DNA sequence: GACCCGTGGGA
DNA sequence: TTCCCAAGGGT
């Protein structure tokens, strides 16, 4: 069953090939490890539509691992601004410097796994796609597709990996993995999969069950608390005071407006000019924007006209937009 | 294993 | 509007 399933999947991949900036078509030489690595890190929990333009800008600015390794920390974080999960950017720099130091990427999943920001999935994906190793790269797409093929409600990686390994061909195993991720993204979707279009329909136990979307079982969701904080906008001579956040934690290492401590209840007696409501992974935040006359903490003056170059994460970019639209209204 | 860590888009 | 969730990794 598995050999036939793999053949059907590869055929569908070839017939419906989507060209992406980091991908080689079947038959073409494997893409450079640098591009595979960078795209895989960017794609962690992030959609292809979001990543594509950001990937292009990134490789244009830093075409090689050596160039990236030599880049300034702040420049890389600034280029990453808006992509989220900023620990990825911090680990990206550490990884680039380690790889440049050793003279290139290691070629096995075991060695790749040792590098910062490269976990089990990413190590296997790079090894399979860039180096042709039969490494079972299990992401949520692969997990879902295989869980459905085998009608598994519970599908931990220890179960999925050997099932995927059985399907991986010796030649270009990366194509099979990318084929399965494409299938998961376009046909074997989490909700309302379009089984009538699926080349694996006749091989799929979940389809045969009549309720394919029930496999695997949905993740349990947790309640998301709501919090409040204040952010301070201090403007002088056409410039605004920015700070760099602590290296770890929320928005770690990123440029930002100075902020108060977070609280569970709204701040009282605050003369805020507006509120930015923002949703993070594990809590939502009301950021109350306060125009202040004195600077807070260590930082620098950023020209307001050049605020886009500051590399603000989305929360603070929205705060800046709020202030500027408010001042435009006052001027009008 | 639990928790932390962003953001944007689709249904 | 609300909810889901996307090529996960670190601690």
CSV table of C-alpha atoms (C1' of nucleotides) in Angstrom, one decimal:
chain,number,residue,atom,x,y,z
A,1,UNK,CA,0.0,0.0,0.0
A,2,UNK,CA,2.7,2.5,1.0
A,3,UNK,CA,4.7,2.2,-2.3
A,4,UNK,CA,1.6,2.8,-4.4
A,5,UNK,CA,0.5,5.7,-2.1
A,6,UNK,CA,3.9,7.3,-2.5
A,7,UNK,CA,3.8,7.0,-6.3
A,8,UNK,CA,0.4,8.5,-6.5
A,9,UNK,CA,1.4,11.4,-4.3
A,10,UNK,CA,4.6,12.1,-6.3
A,11,UNK,CA,2.6,12.0,-9.5
A,12,UNK,CA,0.1,14.5,-8.1
A,13,UNK,CA,3.0,16.7,-7.0
A,14,UNK,CA,4.6,16.7,-10.5
A,15,UNK,CA,1.2,17.4,-12.1
A,16,UNK,CA,0.4,20.3,-9.8
A,17,UNK,CA,3.9,21.6,-9.1
A,18,UNK,CA,3.9,25.0,-7.4
A,19,UNK,CA,7.1,27.0,-8.0
A,20,UNK,CA,8.3,28.7,-4.9
A,21,UNK,CA,11.5,30.8,-4.5
A,22,UNK,CA,13.1,28.2,-2.3
A,23,UNK,CA,12.0,25.1,-4.2
A,24,UNK,CA,13.5,23.1,-7.0
A,25,UNK,CA,11.1,21.3,-9.5
A,26,UNK,CA,11.4,17.6,-9.7
A,27,UNK,CA,14.3,16.8,-12.0
A,28,UNK,CA,16.1,20.1,-11.1
A,29,UNK,CA,19.2,20.0,-8.9
A,30,UNK,CA,18.4,20.4,-5.2
A,31,UNK,CA,18.2,24.0,-3.9
A,32,UNK,CA,21.1,25.4,-1.9
A,33,UNK,CA,21.1,24.4,1.8
A,34,UNK,CA,21.1,28.1,2.7
A,35,UNK,CA,17.8,28.7,0.9
A,36,UNK,CA,16.2,25.5,2.2
A,37,UNK,CA,17.2,26.3,5.8
A,38,UNK,CA,16.1,30.0,5.6
A,39,UNK,CA,12.7,29.1,4.1
A,40,UNK,CA,12.1,26.3,6.6
A,41,UNK,CA,12.8,28.6,9.5
A,42,UNK,CA,10.6,31.3,8.1
A,43,UNK,CA,7.8,28.8,7.4
A,44,UNK,CA,7.6,27.6,11.0
A,45,UNK,CA,4.0,28.4,12.0
A,46,UNK,CA,3.9,31.0,9.2
A,47,UNK,CA,2.0,30.8,5.9
A,48,UNK,CA,3.6,30.5,2.4
A,49,UNK,CA,1.8,33.7,1.3
A,50,UNK,CA,3.4,35.6,4.2
A,51,UNK,CA,6.8,34.1,3.8
A,52,UNK,CA,7.3,34.4,0.0
A,53,UNK,CA,8.0,38.2,-0.3
A,54,UNK,CA,9.9,38.3,3.0
A,55,UNK,CA,12.1,35.4,1.8
A,56,UNK,CA,12.9,37.2,-1.5
A,57,UNK,CA,13.9,40.4,0.4
A,58,UNK,CA,16.0,38.5,2.8
A,59,UNK,CA,18.1,36.6,0.3
A,60,UNK,CA,18.5,39.7,-1.8
A,61,UNK,CA,20.0,41.5,1.2
A,62,UNK,CA,22.0,38.5,2.4
A,63,UNK,CA,22.6,36.1,-0.5
A,64,UNK,CA,24.8,33.6,1.3
A,65,UNK,CA,25.2,32.2,4.8
A,66,UNK,CA,28.5,34.0,5.1
A,67,UNK,CA,26.8,37.3,4.3
A,68,UNK,CA,24.1,36.6,6.9
A,69,UNK,CA,26.7,35.6,9.5
A,70,UNK,CA,28.5,38.9,9.0
A,71,UNK,CA,25.3,41.0,9.3
A,72,UNK,CA,24.6,43.2,12.3
A,73,UNK,CA,22.2,41.7,14.9
A,74,UNK,CA,19.8,44.7,14.7
A,75,UNK,CA,19.7,44.6,11.0
A,76,UNK,CA,18.5,41.0,10.9
A,77,UNK,CA,15.9,41.5,13.6
A,78,UNK,CA,14.7,44.6,11.8
A,79,UNK,CA,14.4,42.6,8.6
A,80,UNK,CA,12.4,40.0,10.5
A,81,UNK,CA,10.0,42.6,12.0
A,82,UNK,CA,6.4,41.6,11.5
A,83,UNK,CA,7.1,37.9,10.9
A,84,UNK,CA,6.6,37.0,14.5
A,85,UNK,CA,8.2,34.5,16.8
A,86,UNK,CA,11.3,36.6,17.1
A,87,UNK,CA,13.3,33.8,18.8
A,88,UNK,CA,13.6,32.4,15.3
A,89,UNK,CA,15.5,35.5,14.1
A,90,UNK,CA,17.8,35.3,17.2
A,91,UNK,CA,18.5,31.7,16.5
A,92,UNK,CA,18.9,32.3,12.8
A,93,UNK,CA,21.8,34.6,13.5
A,94,UNK,CA,23.4,32.2,16.0
A,95,UNK,CA,23.0,29.4,13.4
A,96,UNK,CA,24.4,31.4,10.5
A,97,UNK,CA,27.5,32.3,12.5
A,98,UNK,CA,28.0,28.7,13.6
A,99,UNK,CA,27.6,27.3,10.1
A,100,UNK,CA,29.8,30.0,8.6
A,101,UNK,CA,32.4,29.2,11.3
A,102,UNK,CA,32.5,25.5,10.4
A,103,UNK,CA,32.6,26.2,6.6
A,104,UNK,CA,29.1,25.2,5.6
A,105,UNK,CA,26.0,23.3,6.6
A,106,UNK,CA,26.4,19.8,7.9
A,107,UNK,CA,24.7,17.3,5.5
A,108,UNK,CA,23.0,14.9,7.9
A,109,UNK,CA,19.8,15.4,10.0
A,110,UNK,CA,21.6,14.4,13.2
A,111,UNK,CA,24.2,17.1,12.8
A,112,UNK,CA,21.7,19.7,11.6
A,113,UNK,CA,19.6,19.0,14.7
A,114,UNK,CA,22.4,20.3,16.9
A,115,UNK,CA,22.2,23.8,15.4
A,116,UNK,CA,20.2,26.7,17.1
A,117,UNK,CA,16.6,27.0,15.9
A,118,UNK,CA,16.7,23.6,14.1
A,119,UNK,CA,14.4,21.1,15.7
A,120,UNK,CA,13.4,17.6,14.7
A,121,UNK,CA,11.2,18.7,11.9
A,122,UNK,CA,13.5,21.3,10.4
A,123,UNK,CA,16.6,19.1,10.6
A,124,UNK,CA,14.8,16.3,8.7
A,125,UNK,CA,13.3,18.7,6.1
A,126,UNK,CA,16.7,20.2,5.3
A,127,UNK,CA,18.4,16.8,5.2
A,128,UNK,CA,15.8,15.4,2.9
A,129,UNK,CA,15.3,18.4,0.6
A,130,UNK,CA,18.8,19.7,0.3
A,131,UNK,CA,20.9,16.6,0.9
A,132,UNK,CA,18.6,13.7,-0.2
A,133,UNK,CA,18.6,11.9,3.1
A,134,UNK,CA,15.6,9.7,3.8
A,135,UNK,CA,14.7,11.7,6.9
A,136,UNK,CA,11.1,11.6,8.0
A,137,UNK,CA,10.2,15.3,8.4
A,138,UNK,CA,6.9,15.4,10.3
A,139,UNK,CA,5.1,18.7,10.4
A,140,UNK,CA,1.4,19.3,11.0
A,141,UNK,CA,0.6,18.6,7.3
A,142,UNK,CA,2.4,15.3,7.2
A,143,UNK,CA,1.0,14.4,10.6
A,144,UNK,CA,-2.5,15.0,9.4
A,145,UNK,CA,-2.2,13.3,6.0
A,146,UNK,CA,-0.7,10.2,7.5
A,147,UNK,CA,-3.1,10.1,10.4
A,148,UNK,CA,-6.0,10.2,7.9
A,149,UNK,CA,-4.4,7.5,5.7
A,150,UNK,CA,-4.3,5.2,8.7
A,151,UNK,CA,-7.4,6.6,10.4
A,152,UNK,CA,-5.6,7.6,13.5
A,153,UNK,CA,-7.2,9.9,16.0
A,154,UNK,CA,-4.1,10.2,18.1
A,155,UNK,CA,-0.9,10.6,16.0
A,156,UNK,CA,2.2,11.4,17.9
A,157,UNK,CA,5.5,11.9,16.1
A,158,UNK,CA,6.8,8.5,17.2
A,159,UNK,CA,3.9,6.8,15.4
A,160,UNK,CA,4.0,9.0,12.3
A,161,UNK,CA,7.8,9.0,11.7
A,162,UNK,CA,8.1,5.2,10.9
A,163,UNK,CA,5.0,5.3,8.7
A,164,UNK,CA,6.4,8.2,6.7
A,165,UNK,CA,9.8,6.5,6.5
A,166,UNK,CA,8.2,3.5,4.9
A,167,UNK,CA,6.9,5.8,2.1
A,168,UNK,CA,10.1,7.8,1.5
A,169,UNK,CA,11.9,6.8,-1.8
A,170,UNK,CA,15.7,6.6,-2.0
A,171,UNK,CA,15.7,9.1,-4.8
A,172,UNK,CA,14.6,12.6,-3.9
A,173,UNK,CA,12.9,11.9,-0.7
A,174,UNK,CA,12.4,15.6,-0.3
A,175,UNK,CA,9.9,15.6,-3.2
A,176,UNK,CA,7.7,13.2,-1.3
A,177,UNK,CA,7.8,15.3,1.8
A,178,UNK,CA,7.0,18.5,-0.1
A,179,UNK,CA,4.2,16.7,-2.0
A,180,UNK,CA,2.6,15.7,1.3
A,181,UNK,CA,2.9,19.2,2.7
A,182,UNK,CA,1.2,20.6,-0.5
A,183,UNK,CA,-1.5,18.0,-0.2
A,184,UNK,CA,-2.1,18.9,3.4
A,185,UNK,CA,-2.3,22.6,2.5
A,186,UNK,CA,-4.5,22.4,-0.5
A,187,UNK,CA,-6.6,19.2,-0.3
A,188,UNK,CA,-6.2,17.3,2.9
A,189,UNK,CA,-7.0,20.5,4.9
A,190,UNK,CA,-7.7,20.4,8.6
A,191,UNK,CA,-11.4,21.5,8.1
A,192,UNK,CA,-13.5,20.4,5.1
A,193,UNK,CA,-10.9,18.4,3.2
A,194,UNK,CA,-11.8,18.1,-0.5
A,195,UNK,CA,-11.5,14.3,-0.7
A,196,UNK,CA,-13.1,14.2,-4.2
A,197,UNK,CA,-9.9,15.9,-5.5
A,198,UNK,CA,-7.5,13.7,-3.6
A,199,UNK,CA,-5.2,11.3,-5.4
A,200,UNK,CA,-5.0,9.2,-2.3
A,201,UNK,CA,-8.8,8.8,-1.8
A,202,UNK,CA,-8.8,5.1,-2.5
A,203,UNK,CA,-5.9,4.5,-0.1
A,204,UNK,CA,-7.3,6.5,2.7
A,205,UNK,CA,-8.9,4.8,5.8
A,206,UNK,CA,-10.3,8.1,7.0
A,207,UNK,CA,-12.1,8.7,3.7
A,208,UNK,CA,-13.5,5.2,3.9
A,209,UNK,CA,-14.8,6.0,7.4
A,210,UNK,CA,-17.0,8.7,5.9
A,211,UNK,CA,-15.8,11.4,8.4
A,212,UNK,CA,-12.2,12.2,7.3
A,213,UNK,CA,-12.1,15.5,9.1
A,214,UNK,CA,-12.4,13.7,12.5
A,215,UNK,CA,-8.8,12.4,12.1
A,216,UNK,CA,-6.7,13.3,13.8
A,217,UNK,CA,-8.6,14.6,16.9
A,218,UNK,CA,-8.5,18.4,17.3
A,219,UNK,CA,-6.1,19.9,19.7
A,220,UNK,CA,-7.5,21.1,23.0
A,221,UNK,CA,-7.6,24.9,23.2
A,222,UNK,CA,-6.8,26.9,26.2
A,223,UNK,CA,-8.4,30.1,27.4
A,224,UNK,CA,-6.5,33.2,26.4
A,225,UNK,CA,-6.2,35.9,29.2
A,226,UNK,CA,-6.6,39.5,28.5
A,227,UNK,CA,-4.0,42.0,29.7
A,228,UNK,CA,-3.2,45.7,29.6
A,229,UNK,CA,-0.1,47.9,29.3
A,230,UNK,CA,0.8,51.5,28.5
A,231,UNK,CA,3.2,52.6,25.8
A,232,UNK,CA,4.8,56.0,25.8
A,233,UNK,CA,5.1,58.2,22.7
A,234,UNK,CA,7.7,60.9,23.2
A,235,UNK,CA,8.2,63.2,20.2
A,236,UNK,CA,10.9,65.8,19.8
A,237,UNK,CA,12.0,67.7,16.8
A,238,UNK,CA,10.3,65.3,14.4
A,239,UNK,CA,11.7,62.2,16.2
A,240,UNK,CA,10.2,59.6,18.5
A,241,UNK,CA,12.0,57.9,21.4
A,242,UNK,CA,12.4,54.1,20.9
A,243,UNK,CA,14.0,51.4,23.0
A,244,UNK,CA,15.3,47.9,22.4
A,245,UNK,CA,13.4,45.3,24.4
A,246,UNK,CA,15.3,42.7,26.6
A,247,UNK,CA,16.9,40.0,24.6
A,248,UNK,CA,14.5,37.2,25.7
A,249,UNK,CA,10.8,37.0,26.3
A,250,UNK,CA,8.0,38.7,24.5
A,251,UNK,CA,9.2,40.5,21.3
A,252,UNK,CA,12.7,39.9,22.6
A,253,UNK,CA,15.4,42.0,21.1
A,254,UNK,CA,13.1,44.1,19.0
A,255,UNK,CA,12.8,47.8,18.7
A,256,UNK,CA,9.8,49.2,20.6
A,257,UNK,CA,8.1,52.0,22.3
A,258,UNK,CA,8.8,52.1,26.1
A,259,UNK,CA,6.1,50.2,27.9
A,260,UNK,CA,4.8,49.8,31.4
A,261,UNK,CA,4.5,46.5,33.2
A,262,UNK,CA,1.5,44.5,32.1
A,263,UNK,CA,-1.6,44.3,34.3
A,264,UNK,CA,-4.7,42.2,34.4
A,265,UNK,CA,-7.0,45.3,34.8
A,266,UNK,CA,-7.1,48.5,32.8
A,267,UNK,CA,-4.9,51.3,34.1
A,268,UNK,CA,-6.7,54.0,35.9
A,269,UNK,CA,-6.5,57.8,35.4
A,270,UNK,CA,-4.7,57.3,32.2
A,271,UNK,CA,-4.7,60.1,29.7
A,272,UNK,CA,-4.3,57.8,26.7
A,273,UNK,CA,-4.9,59.0,23.2
A,274,UNK,CA,-6.0,55.5,22.1
A,275,UNK,CA,-5.7,51.8,22.5
A,276,UNK,CA,-4.2,49.1,20.3
A,277,UNK,CA,-5.8,45.7,20.8
A,278,UNK,CA,-3.4,43.0,19.8
A,279,UNK,CA,-3.6,39.2,20.1
A,280,UNK,CA,-0.6,37.1,20.9
A,281,UNK,CA,-0.4,33.3,21.0
A,282,UNK,CA,-1.2,33.0,24.7
A,283,UNK,CA,-2.8,36.3,25.7
A,284,UNK,CA,-4.5,39.4,24.2
A,285,UNK,CA,-3.4,42.9,25.0
A,286,UNK,CA,-4.8,46.4,25.2
A,287,UNK,CA,-1.9,48.7,24.7
A,288,UNK,CA,-2.9,52.2,25.9
A,289,UNK,CA,-0.9,54.9,24.1
A,290,UNK,CA,0.2,57.8,26.2
A,291,UNK,CA,1.9,60.9,24.9
A,292,UNK,CA,4.7,61.7,27.3
A,293,UNK,CA,7.0,64.7,27.6
A,294,UNK,CA,10.1,62.9,28.9
A,295,UNK,CA,12.0,59.9,27.6
A,296,UNK,CA,11.9,56.5,29.3
A,297,UNK,CA,14.9,54.3,29.7
A,298,UNK,CA,17.9,53.8,27.3
A,299,UNK,CA,17.0,54.3,23.7
A,300,UNK,CA,17.4,56.5,20.7
A,301,UNK,CA,15.6,59.2,18.7
A,302,UNK,CA,14.0,57.7,15.5
A,303,UNK,CA,12.9,60.1,12.8
A,304,UNK,CA,9.1,59.8,12.7
A,305,UNK,CA,9.2,60.0,8.9
A,306,UNK,CA,11.6,57.0,8.9
A,307,UNK,CA,9.7,54.9,11.5
A,308,UNK,CA,9.3,52.0,8.9
A,309,UNK,CA,13.1,51.5,9.0
A,310,UNK,CA,13.1,51.0,12.8
A,311,UNK,CA,11.9,47.4,12.4
A,312,UNK,CA,9.0,47.7,14.8
A,313,UNK,CA,7.0,44.5,15.5
A,314,UNK,CA,3.4,44.8,14.5
A,315,UNK,CA,2.1,45.8,18.0
A,316,UNK,CA,4.2,48.9,18.0
A,317,UNK,CA,3.8,49.6,14.3
A,318,UNK,CA,0.1,49.8,15.0
A,319,UNK,CA,0.7,52.1,17.9
A,320,UNK,CA,2.7,54.4,15.7
A,321,UNK,CA,0.0,54.4,13.1
A,322,UNK,CA,-2.5,55.3,15.8
A,323,UNK,CA,-0.5,58.3,17.0
A,324,UNK,CA,0.2,59.6,13.5
A,325,UNK,CA,-3.4,59.3,12.3
A,326,UNK,CA,-4.4,61.2,15.5
A,327,UNK,CA,-2.0,64.0,14.9
A,328,UNK,CA,-3.1,64.2,11.3
A,329,UNK,CA,-6.7,64.7,12.5
A,330,UNK,CA,-5.5,67.4,14.9
A,331,UNK,CA,-3.7,69.2,12.1
A,332,UNK,CA,-6.7,69.0,9.8
B,1,DG,C1',4.7,17.5,29.1
B,2,DA,C1',3.5,22.2,29.9
B,3,DC,C1',4.3,26.6,28.8
B,4,DC,C1',6.2,30.5,26.2
B,5,DC,C1',6.6,32.7,21.8
B,6,DG,C1',3.5,36.6,16.7
B,7,DT,C1',0.9,37.5,13.1
B,8,DG,C1',-2.5,37.4,9.4
B,9,DG,C1',-6.0,35.3,6.8
B,10,DG,C1',-9.9,32.3,5.9
B,11,DA,C1',-14.4,30.4,7.3
C,1,DT,C1',-17.2,38.6,15.5
C,2,DT,C1',-15.0,34.7,16.8
C,3,DC,C1',-12.4,30.8,16.1
C,4,DC,C1',-9.0,28.1,13.9
C,5,DC,C1',-4.5,27.4,12.6
C,6,DA,C1',0.0,27.9,9.7
C,7,DA,C1',6.6,23.9,6.7
C,8,DG,C1',7.8,24.5,15.3
C,9,DG,C1',11.6,25.3,18.7
C,10,DG,C1',13.3,26.4,23.3
C,11,DT,C1',13.1,25.8,28.1
